[in-house]
mmCIF file of C-alpha atoms in Angstrom:
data_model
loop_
_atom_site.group_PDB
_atom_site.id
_atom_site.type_symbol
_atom_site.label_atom_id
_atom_site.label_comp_id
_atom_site.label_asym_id
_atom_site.label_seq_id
_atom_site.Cartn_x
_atom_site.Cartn_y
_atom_site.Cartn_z
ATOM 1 C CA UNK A 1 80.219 129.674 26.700
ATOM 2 C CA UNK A 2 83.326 131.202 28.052
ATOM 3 C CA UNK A 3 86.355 129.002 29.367
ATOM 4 C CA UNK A 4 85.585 131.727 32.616
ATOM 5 C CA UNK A 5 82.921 130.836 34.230
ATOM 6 C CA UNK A 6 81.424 131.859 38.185
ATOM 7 C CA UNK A 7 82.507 128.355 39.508
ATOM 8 C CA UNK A 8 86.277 129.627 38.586
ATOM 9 C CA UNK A 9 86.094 133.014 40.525
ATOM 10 C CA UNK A 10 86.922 131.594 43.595
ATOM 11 C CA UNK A 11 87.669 133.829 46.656
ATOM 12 C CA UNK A 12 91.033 134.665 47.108
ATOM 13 C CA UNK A 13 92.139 134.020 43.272
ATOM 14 C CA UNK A 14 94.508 136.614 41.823
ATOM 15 C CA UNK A 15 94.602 137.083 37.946
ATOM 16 C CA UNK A 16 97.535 138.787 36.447
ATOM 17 C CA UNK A 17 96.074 141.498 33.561
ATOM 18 C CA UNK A 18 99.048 142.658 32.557
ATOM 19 C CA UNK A 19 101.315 145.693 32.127
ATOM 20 C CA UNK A 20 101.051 148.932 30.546
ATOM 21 C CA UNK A 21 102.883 151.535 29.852
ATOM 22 C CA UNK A 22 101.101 155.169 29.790
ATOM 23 C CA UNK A 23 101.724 156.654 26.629
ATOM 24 C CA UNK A 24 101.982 160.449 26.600
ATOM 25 C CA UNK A 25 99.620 160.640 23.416
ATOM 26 C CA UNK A 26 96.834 158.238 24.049
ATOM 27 C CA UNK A 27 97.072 160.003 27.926
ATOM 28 C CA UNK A 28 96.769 163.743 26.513
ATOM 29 C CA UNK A 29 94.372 162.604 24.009
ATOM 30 C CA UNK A 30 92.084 161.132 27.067
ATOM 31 C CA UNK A 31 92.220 164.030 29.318
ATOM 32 C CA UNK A 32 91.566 166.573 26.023
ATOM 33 C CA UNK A 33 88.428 164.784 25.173
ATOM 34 C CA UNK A 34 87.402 163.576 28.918
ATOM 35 C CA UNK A 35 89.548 165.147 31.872
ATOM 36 C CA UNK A 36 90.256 168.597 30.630
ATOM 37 C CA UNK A 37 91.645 169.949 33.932
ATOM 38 C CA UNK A 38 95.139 171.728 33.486
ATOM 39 C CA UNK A 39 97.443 169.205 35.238
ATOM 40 C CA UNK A 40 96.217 166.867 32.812
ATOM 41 C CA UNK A 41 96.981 168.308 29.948
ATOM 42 C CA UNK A 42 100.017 171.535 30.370
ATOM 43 C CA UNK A 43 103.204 170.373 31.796
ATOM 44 C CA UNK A 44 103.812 173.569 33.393
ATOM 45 C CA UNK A 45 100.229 173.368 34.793
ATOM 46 C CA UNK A 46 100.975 169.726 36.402
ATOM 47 C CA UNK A 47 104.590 170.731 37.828
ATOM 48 C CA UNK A 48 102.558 173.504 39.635
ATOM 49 C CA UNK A 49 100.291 171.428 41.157
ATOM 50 C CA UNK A 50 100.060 169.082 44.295
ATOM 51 C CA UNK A 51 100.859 166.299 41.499
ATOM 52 C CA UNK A 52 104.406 167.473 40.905
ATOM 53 C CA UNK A 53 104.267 166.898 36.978
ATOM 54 C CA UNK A 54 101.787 166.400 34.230
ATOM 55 C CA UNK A 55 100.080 163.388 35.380
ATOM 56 C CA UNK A 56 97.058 160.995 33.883
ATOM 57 C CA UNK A 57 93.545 161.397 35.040
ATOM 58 C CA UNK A 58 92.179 158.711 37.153
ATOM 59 C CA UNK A 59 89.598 157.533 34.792
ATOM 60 C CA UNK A 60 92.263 156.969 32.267
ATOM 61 C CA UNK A 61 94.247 154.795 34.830
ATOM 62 C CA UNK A 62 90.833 152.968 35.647
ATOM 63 C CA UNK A 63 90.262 152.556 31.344
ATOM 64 C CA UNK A 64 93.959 150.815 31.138
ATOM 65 C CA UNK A 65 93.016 148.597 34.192
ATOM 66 C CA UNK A 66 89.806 147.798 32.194
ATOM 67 C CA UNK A 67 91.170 146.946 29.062
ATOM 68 C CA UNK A 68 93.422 144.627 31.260
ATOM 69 C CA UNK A 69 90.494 142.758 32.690
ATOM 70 C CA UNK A 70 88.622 142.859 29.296
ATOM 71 C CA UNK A 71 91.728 141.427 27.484
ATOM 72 C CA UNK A 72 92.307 138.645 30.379
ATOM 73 C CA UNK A 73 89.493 137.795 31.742
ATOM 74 C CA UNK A 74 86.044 139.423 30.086
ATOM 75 C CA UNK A 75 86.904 138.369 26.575
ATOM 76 C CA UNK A 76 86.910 134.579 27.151
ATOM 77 C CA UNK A 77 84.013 133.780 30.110
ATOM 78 C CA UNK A 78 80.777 134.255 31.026
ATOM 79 C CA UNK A 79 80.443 138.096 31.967
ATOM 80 C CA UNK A 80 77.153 139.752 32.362
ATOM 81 C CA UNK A 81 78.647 143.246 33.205
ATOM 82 C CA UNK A 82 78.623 144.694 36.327
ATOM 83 C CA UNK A 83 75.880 146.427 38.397
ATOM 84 C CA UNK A 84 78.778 148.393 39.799
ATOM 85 C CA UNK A 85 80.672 149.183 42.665
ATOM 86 C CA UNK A 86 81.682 150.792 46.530
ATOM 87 C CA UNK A 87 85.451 152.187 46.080
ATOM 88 C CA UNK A 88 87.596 153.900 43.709
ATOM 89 C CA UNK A 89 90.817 155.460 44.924
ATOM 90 C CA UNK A 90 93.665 157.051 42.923
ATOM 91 C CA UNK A 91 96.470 156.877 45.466
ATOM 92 C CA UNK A 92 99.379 158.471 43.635
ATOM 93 C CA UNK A 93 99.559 160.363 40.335
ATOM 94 C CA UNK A 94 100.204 158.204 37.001
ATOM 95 C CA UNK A 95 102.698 159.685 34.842
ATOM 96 C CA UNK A 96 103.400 159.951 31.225
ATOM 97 C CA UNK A 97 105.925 156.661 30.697
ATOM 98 C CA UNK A 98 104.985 155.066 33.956
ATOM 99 C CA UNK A 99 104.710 151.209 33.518
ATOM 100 C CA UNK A 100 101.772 149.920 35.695
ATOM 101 C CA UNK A 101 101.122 146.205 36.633
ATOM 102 C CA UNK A 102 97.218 145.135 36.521
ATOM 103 C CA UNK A 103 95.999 143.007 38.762
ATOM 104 C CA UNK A 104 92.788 141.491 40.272
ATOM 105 C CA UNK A 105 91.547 139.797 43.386
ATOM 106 C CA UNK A 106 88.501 137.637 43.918
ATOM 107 C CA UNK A 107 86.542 138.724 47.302
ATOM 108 C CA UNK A 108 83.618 137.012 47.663
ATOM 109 C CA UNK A 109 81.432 135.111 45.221
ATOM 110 C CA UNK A 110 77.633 134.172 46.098
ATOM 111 C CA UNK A 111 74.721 132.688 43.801
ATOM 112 C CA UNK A 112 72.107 135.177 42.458
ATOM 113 C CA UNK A 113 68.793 133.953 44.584
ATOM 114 C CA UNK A 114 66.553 135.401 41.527
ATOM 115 C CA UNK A 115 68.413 134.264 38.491
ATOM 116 C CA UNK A 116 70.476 130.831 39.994
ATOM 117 C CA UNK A 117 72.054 130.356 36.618
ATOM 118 C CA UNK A 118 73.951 133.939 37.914
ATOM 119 C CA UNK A 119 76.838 134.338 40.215
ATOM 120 C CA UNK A 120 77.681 137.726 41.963
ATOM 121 C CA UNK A 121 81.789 138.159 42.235
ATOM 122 C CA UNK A 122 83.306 140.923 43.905
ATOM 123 C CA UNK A 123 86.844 142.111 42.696
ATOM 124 C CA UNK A 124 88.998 144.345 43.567
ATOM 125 C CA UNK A 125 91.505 145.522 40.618
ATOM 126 C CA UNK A 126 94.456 147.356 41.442
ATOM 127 C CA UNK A 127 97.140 149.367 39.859
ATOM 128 C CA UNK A 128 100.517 149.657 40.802
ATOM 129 C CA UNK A 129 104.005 150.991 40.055
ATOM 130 C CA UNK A 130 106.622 149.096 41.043
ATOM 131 C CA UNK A 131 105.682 148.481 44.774
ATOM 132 C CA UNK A 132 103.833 151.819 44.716
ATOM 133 C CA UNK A 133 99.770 151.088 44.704
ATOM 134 C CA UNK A 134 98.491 154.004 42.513
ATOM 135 C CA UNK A 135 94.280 152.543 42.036
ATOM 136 C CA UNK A 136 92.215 150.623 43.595
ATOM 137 C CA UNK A 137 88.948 149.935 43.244
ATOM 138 C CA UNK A 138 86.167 147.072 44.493
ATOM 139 C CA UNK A 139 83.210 146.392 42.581
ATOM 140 C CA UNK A 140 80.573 143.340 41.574
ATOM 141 C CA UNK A 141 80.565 142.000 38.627
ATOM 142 C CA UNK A 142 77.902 139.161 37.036
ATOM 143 C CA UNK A 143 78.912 135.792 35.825
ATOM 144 C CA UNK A 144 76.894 133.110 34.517
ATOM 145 C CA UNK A 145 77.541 129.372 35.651
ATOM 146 C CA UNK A 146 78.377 126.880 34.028
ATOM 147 C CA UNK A 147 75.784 124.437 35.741
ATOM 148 C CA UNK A 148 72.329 125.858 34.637
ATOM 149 C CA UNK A 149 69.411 124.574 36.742
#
């Protein structure tokens, strides 16, 4: 069993995932295979735009913020995935070279009345740069407990 369990996902608890920085390749790469619209992927095309530059596409700024959670707080606790969630926002355009810092935030937590050995936690993660918010999103995600009735 995980060292992250429901009973830790208390409301109000922030966890730190990290920074990132956007590299222009792995960005490109994303938006080639996934996001193909032009201000993704031609420079010209992005300064041209309401973005002002070539920018990221929002589902690659929501895959760093998940490979943040995975890599602080999925890979060592109880997760049972996610039945999913009410809000995504991109608020600003990511950049090529940006540096963003991860976070998350515990909401609310309540016990699964079906399955009491399952916790319901809703998070909001958030991306930002420098003081600028650039994502946020709120969803549920599943937990097991530690206690198992």
């Amino acid at each position: 069993m995980g060292m992250i369990a429901y009973e830790d996902l208390t409301p109000g608890r922030v966890f730190d995932l990290g920074d990132v920085e956007v590299d222009r390749a792995e960005m490109l790469a994303f938006a080639e295979r996934f996001d193909p619209q032009p201000f993704h992927l031609d420079e010209e095309a992005g300064r041209n735009s309401v973005l002002g530059g070539l920018c990221a596409s929002g589902w690659f700024t929501a895959s760093l913020w998940m490979r943040g959670y995975v890599d602080h707080v999925v890979a060592d606790s109880t997760s049972q995935g996610s039945p999913g969630g009410n809000e995504l926002a991109w608020l600003a355009p990511v950049f090529p070279g940006d540096v963003l810092q991860l976070k998350m935030e515990v909401n609310s937590q309540r016990r699964s009345q079906s399955k009491p050995n399952l916790g319901l936690v809703e998070i909001t993660g958030t991306a930002d740069r420098g003081e600028e918010r650039v994502m946020r999103f709120t969803f549920v995600a599943l937990f097991s407990t530690r206690e198992q009735p």
